mmCIF file with all atom_site columns, C-alpha atoms in Angstrom:
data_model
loop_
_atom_site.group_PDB
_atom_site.id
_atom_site.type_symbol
_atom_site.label_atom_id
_atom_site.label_alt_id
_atom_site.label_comp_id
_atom_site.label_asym_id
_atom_site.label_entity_id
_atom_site.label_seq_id
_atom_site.pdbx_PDB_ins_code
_atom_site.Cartn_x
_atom_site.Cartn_y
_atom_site.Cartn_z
_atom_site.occupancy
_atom_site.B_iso_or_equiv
_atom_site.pdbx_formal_charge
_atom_site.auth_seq_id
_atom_site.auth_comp_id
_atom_site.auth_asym_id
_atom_site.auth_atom_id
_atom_site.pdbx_PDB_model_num
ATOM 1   C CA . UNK B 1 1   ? -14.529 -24.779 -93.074 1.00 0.00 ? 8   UNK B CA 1
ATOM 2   C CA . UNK B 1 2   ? -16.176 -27.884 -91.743 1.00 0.00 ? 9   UNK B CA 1
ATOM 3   C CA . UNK B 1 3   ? -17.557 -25.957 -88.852 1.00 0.00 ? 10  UNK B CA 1
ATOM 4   C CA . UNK B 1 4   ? -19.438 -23.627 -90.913 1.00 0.00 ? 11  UNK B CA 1
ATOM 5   C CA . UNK B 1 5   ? -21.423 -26.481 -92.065 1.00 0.00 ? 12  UNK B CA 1
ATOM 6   C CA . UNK B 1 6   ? -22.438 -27.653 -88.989 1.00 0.00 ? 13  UNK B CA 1
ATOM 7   C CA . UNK B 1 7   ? -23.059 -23.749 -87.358 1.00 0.00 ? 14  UNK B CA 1
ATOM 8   C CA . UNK B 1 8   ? -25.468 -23.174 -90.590 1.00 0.00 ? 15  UNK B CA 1
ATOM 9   C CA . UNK B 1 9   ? -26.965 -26.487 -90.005 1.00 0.00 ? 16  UNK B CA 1
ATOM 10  C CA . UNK B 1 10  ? -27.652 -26.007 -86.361 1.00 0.00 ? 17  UNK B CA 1
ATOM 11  C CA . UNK B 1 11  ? -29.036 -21.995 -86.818 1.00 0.00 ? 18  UNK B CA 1
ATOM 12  C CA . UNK B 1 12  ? -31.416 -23.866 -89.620 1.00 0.00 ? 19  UNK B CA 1
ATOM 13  C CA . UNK B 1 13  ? -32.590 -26.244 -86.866 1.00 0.00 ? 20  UNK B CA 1
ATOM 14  C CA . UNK B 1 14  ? -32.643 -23.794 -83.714 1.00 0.00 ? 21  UNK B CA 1
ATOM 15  C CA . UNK B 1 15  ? -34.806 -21.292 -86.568 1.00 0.00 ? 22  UNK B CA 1
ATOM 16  C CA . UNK B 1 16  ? -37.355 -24.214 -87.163 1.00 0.00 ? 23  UNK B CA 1
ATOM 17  C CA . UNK B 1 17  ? -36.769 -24.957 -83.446 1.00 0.00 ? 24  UNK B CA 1
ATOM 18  C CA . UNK B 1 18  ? -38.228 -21.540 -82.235 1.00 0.00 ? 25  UNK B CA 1
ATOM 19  C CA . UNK B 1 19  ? -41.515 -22.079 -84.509 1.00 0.00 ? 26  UNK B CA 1
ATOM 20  C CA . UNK B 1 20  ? -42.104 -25.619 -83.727 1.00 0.00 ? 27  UNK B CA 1
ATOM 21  C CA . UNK B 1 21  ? -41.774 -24.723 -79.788 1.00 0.00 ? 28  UNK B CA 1
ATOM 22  C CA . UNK B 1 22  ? -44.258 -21.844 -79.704 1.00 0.00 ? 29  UNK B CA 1
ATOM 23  C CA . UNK B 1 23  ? -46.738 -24.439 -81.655 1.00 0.00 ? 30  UNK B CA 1
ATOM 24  C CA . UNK B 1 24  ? -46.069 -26.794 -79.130 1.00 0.00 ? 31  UNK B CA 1
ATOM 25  C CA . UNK B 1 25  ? -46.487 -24.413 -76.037 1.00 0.00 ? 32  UNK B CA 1
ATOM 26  C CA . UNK B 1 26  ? -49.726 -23.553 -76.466 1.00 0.00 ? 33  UNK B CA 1
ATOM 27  C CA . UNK B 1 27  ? -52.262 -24.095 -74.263 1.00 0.00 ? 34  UNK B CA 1
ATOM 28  C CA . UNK B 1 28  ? -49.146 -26.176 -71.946 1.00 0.00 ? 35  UNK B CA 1
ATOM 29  C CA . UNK B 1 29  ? -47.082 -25.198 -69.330 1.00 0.00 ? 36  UNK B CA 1
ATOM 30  C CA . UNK B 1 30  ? -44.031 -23.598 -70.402 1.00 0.00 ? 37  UNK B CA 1
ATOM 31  C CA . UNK B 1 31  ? -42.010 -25.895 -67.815 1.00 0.00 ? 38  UNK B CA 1
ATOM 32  C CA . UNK B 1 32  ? -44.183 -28.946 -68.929 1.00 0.00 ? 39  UNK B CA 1
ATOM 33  C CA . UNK B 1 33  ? -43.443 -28.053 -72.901 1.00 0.00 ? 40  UNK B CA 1
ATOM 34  C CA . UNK B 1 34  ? -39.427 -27.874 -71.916 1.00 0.00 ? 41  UNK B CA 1
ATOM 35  C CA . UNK B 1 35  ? -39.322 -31.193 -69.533 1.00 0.00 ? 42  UNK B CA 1
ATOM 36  C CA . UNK B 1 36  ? -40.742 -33.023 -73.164 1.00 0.00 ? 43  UNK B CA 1
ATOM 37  C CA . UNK B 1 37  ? -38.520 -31.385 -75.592 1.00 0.00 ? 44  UNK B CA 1
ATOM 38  C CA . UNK B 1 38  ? -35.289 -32.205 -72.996 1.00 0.00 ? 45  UNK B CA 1
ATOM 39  C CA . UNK B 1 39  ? -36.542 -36.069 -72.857 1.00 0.00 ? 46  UNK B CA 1
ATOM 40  C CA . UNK B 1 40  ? -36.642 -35.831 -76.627 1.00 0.00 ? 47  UNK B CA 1
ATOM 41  C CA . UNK B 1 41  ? -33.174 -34.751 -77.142 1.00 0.00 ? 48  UNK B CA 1
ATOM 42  C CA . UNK B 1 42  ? -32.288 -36.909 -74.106 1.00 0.00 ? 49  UNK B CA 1
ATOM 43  C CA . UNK B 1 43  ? -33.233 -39.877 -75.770 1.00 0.00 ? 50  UNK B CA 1
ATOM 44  C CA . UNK B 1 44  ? -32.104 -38.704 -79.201 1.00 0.00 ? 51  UNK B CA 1
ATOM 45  C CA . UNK B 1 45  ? -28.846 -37.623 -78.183 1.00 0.00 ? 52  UNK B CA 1
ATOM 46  C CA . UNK B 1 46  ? -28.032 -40.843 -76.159 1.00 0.00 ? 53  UNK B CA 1
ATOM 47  C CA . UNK B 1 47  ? -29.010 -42.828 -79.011 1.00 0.00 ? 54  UNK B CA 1
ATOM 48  C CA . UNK B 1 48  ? -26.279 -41.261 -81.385 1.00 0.00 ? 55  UNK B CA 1
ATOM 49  C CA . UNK B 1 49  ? -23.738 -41.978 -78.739 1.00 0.00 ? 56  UNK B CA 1
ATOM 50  C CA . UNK B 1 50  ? -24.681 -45.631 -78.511 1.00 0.00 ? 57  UNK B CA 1
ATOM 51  C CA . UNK B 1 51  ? -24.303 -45.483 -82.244 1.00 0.00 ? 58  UNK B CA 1
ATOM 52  C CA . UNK B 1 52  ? -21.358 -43.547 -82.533 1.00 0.00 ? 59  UNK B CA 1
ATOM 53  C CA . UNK B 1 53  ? -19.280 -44.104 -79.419 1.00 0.00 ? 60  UNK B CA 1
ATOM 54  C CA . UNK B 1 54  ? -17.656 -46.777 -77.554 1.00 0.00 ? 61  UNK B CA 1
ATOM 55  C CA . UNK B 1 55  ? -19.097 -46.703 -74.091 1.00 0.00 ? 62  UNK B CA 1
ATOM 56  C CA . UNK B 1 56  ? -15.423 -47.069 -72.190 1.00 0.00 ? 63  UNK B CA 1
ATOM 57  C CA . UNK B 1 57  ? -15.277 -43.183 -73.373 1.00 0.00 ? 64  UNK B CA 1
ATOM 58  C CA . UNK B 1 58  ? -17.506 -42.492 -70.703 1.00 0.00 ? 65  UNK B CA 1
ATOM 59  C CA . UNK B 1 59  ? -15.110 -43.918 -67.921 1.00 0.00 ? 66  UNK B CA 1
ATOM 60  C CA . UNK B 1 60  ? -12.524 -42.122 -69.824 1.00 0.00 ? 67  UNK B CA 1
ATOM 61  C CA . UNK B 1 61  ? -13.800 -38.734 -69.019 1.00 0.00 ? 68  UNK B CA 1
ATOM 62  C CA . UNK B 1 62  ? -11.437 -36.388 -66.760 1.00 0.00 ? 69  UNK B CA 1
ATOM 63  C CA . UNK B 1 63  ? -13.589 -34.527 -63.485 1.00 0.00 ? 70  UNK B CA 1
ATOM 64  C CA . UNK B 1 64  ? -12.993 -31.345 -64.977 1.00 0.00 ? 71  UNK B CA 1
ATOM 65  C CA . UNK B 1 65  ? -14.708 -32.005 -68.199 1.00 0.00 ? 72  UNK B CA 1
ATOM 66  C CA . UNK B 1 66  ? -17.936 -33.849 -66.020 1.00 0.00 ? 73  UNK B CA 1
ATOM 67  C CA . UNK B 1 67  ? -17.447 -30.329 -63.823 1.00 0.00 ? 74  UNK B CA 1
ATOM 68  C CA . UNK B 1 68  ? -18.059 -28.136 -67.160 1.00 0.00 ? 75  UNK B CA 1
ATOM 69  C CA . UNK B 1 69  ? -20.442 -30.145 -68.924 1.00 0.00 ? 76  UNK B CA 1
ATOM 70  C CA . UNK B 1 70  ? -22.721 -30.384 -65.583 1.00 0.00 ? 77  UNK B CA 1
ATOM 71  C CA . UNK B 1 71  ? -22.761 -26.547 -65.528 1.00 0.00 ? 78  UNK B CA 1
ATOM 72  C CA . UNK B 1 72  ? -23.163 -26.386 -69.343 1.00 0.00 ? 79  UNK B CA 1
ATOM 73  C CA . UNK B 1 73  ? -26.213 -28.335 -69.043 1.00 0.00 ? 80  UNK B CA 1
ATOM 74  C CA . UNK B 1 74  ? -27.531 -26.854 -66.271 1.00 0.00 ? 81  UNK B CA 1
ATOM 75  C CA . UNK B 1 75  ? -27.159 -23.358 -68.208 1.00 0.00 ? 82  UNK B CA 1
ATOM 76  C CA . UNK B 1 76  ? -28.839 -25.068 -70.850 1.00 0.00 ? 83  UNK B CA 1
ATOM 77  C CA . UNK B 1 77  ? -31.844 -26.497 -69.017 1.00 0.00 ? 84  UNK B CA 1
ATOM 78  C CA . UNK B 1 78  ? -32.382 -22.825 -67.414 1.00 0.00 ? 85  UNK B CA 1
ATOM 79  C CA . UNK B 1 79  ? -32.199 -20.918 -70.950 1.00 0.00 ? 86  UNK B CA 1
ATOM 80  C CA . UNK B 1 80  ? -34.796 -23.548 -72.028 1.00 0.00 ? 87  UNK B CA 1
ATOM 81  C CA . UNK B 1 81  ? -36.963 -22.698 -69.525 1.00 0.00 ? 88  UNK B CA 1
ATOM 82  C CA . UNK B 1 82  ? -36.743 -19.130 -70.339 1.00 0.00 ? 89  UNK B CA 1
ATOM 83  C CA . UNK B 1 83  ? -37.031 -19.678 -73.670 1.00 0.00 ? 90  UNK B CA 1
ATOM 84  C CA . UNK B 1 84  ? -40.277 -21.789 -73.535 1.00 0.00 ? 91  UNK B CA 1
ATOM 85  C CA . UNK B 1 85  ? -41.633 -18.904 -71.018 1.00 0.00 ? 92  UNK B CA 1
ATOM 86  C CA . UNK B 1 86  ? -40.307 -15.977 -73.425 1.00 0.00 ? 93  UNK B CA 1
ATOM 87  C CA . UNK B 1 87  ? -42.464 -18.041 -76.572 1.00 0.00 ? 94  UNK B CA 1
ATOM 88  C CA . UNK B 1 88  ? -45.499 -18.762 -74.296 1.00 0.00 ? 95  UNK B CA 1
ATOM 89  C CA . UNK B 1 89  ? -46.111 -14.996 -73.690 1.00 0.00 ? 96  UNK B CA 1
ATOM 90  C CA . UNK B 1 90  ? -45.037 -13.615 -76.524 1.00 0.00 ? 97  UNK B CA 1
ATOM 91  C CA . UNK B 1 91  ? -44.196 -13.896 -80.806 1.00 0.00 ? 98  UNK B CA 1
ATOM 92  C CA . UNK B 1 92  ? -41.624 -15.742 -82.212 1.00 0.00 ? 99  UNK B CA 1
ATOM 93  C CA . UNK B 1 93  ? -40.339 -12.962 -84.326 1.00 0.00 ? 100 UNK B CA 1
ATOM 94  C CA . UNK B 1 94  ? -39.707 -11.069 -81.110 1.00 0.00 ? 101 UNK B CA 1
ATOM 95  C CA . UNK B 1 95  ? -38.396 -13.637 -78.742 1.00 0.00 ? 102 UNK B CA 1
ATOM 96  C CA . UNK B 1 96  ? -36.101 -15.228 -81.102 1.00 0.00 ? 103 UNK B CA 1
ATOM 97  C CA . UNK B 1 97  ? -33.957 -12.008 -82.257 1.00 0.00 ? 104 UNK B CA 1
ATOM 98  C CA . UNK B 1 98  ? -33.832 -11.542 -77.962 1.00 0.00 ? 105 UNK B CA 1
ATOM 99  C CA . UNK B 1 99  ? -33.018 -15.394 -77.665 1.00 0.00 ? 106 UNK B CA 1
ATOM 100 C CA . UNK B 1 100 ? -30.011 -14.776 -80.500 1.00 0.00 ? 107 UNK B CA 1
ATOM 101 C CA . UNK B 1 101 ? -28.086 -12.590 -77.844 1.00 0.00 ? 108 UNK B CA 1
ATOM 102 C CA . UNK B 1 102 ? -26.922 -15.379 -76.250 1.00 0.00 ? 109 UNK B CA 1
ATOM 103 C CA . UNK B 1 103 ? -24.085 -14.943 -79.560 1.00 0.00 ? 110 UNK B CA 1
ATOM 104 C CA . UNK B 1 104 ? -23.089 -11.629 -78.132 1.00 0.00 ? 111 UNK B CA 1
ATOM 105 C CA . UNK B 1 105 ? -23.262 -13.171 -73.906 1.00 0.00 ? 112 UNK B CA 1
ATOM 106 C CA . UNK B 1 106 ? -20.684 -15.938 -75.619 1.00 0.00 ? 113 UNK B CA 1
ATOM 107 C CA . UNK B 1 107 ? -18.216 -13.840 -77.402 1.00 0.00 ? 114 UNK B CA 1
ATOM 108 C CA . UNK B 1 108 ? -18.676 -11.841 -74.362 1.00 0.00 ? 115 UNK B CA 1
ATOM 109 C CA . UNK B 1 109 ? -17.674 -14.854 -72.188 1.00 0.00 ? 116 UNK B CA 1
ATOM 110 C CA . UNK B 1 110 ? -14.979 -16.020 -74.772 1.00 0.00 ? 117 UNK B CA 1
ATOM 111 C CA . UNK B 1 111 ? -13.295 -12.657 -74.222 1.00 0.00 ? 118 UNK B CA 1
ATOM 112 C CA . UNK B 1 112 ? -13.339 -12.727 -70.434 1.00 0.00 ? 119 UNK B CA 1
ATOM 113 C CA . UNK B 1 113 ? -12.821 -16.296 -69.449 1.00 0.00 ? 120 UNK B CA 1
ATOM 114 C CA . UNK B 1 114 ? -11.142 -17.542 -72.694 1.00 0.00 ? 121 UNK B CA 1
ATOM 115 C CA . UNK B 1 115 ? -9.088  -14.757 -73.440 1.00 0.00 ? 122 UNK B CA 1
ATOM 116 C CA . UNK B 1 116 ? -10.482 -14.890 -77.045 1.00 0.00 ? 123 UNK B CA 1
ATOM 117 C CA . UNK B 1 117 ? -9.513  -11.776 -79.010 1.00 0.00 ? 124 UNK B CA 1
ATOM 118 C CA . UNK B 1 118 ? -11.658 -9.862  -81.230 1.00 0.00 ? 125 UNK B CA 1
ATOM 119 C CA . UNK B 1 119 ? -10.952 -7.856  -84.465 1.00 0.00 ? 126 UNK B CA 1
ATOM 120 C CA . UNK B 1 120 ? -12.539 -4.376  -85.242 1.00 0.00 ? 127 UNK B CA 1
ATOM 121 C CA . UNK B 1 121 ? -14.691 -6.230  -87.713 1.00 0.00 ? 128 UNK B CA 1
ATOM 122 C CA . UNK B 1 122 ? -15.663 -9.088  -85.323 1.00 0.00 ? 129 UNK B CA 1
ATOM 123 C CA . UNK B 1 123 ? -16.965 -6.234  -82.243 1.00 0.00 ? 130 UNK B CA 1
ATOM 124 C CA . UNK B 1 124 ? -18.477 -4.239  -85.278 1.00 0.00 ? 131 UNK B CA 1
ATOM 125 C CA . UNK B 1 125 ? -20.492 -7.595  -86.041 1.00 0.00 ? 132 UNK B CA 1
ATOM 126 C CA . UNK B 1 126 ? -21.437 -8.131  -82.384 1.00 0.00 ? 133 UNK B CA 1
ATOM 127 C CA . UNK B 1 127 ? -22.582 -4.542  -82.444 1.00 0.00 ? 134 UNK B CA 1
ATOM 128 C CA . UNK B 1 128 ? -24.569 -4.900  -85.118 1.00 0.00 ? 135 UNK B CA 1
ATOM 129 C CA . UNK B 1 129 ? -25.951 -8.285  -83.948 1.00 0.00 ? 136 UNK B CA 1
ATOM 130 C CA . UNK B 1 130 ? -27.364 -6.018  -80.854 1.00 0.00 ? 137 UNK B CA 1
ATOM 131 C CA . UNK B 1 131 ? -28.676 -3.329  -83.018 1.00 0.00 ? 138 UNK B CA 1
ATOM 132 C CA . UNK B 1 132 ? -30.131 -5.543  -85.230 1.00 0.00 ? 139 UNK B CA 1
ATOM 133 C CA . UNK B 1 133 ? -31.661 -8.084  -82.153 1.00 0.00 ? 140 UNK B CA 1
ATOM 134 C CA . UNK B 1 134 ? -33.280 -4.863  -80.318 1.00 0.00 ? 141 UNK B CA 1
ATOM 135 C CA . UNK B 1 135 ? -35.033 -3.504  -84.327 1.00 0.00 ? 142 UNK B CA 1
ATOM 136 C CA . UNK B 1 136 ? -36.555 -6.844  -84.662 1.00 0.00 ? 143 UNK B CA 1
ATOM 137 C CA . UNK B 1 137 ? -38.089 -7.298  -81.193 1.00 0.00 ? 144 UNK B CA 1
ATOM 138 C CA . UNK B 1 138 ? -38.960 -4.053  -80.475 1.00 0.00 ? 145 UNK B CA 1
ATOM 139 C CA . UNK B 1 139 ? -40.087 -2.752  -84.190 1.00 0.00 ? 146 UNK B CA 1
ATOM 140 C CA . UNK B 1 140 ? -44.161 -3.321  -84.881 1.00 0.00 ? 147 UNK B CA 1
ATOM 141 C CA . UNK B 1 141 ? -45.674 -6.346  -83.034 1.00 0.00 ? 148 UNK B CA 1
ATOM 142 C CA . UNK B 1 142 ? -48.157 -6.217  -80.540 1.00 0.00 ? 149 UNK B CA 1
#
């Protein structure tokens, strides 16, 4: 149960994420706004490691794993700049529930490329995770 720690911890931080951003994007350019935020978890994240883990791991690394964390990170930097675009032109409380559906594009992608399996109950949650996604963007608001 370990991980559930962590997945709360991280949906706290990518909730206060979402409010600091659109603070931070005003008056910016969205691309401008994400190139800062990616230096500052650049720097952050590097830091930990140089902490945390021997640097010989790095050497250690198979191609495969360098192939699939280039291409995570690359999907990363282009959500980003999405994101920042999404919370330059428009609220929080509507991009963010939008943003969130990259839960149901995952389980989505689990099920295709992982051959993940889902329970009634777990495609009734992603189902509701949709329905619930499109009633908070699309309900009130400007």
């Amino acid at each position: 149960m370990e991980w559930l720690i962590w997945a709360v911890l991280a949906a706290f931080f990518a909730g206060l994420t979402a409010v600091l951003a659109k603070a931070g994007v005003a008056g910016v350019d969205s691309n401008l706004a994400t190139a800062i935020r990616t230096a500052v978890v650049l720097v952050l994240s590097w830091g930990i490691v140089l902490c945390t883990v021997p640097l010989q791991r790095l050497a250690e690394l198979e191609r495969k794993t360098w192939v699939f964390l280039v291409l995570s990170g690359i999907a990363t930097g282009l959500s980003w700049l999405c994101y920042f675009r999404a919370l330059q032109l428009g609220e929080v409380s509507r991009v963010a529930p939008i943003d969130k559906l990259g839960m149901v594009f995952a389980v989505i992608f689990a099920v295709l490329f992982l051959r993940e399996r889902l329970s009634g109950l777990q495609t009734a949650g992603v189902a509701f995770i949709v329905i619930g996604a499109i009633a908070l963007s699309w309900s009130g608001g400007k």
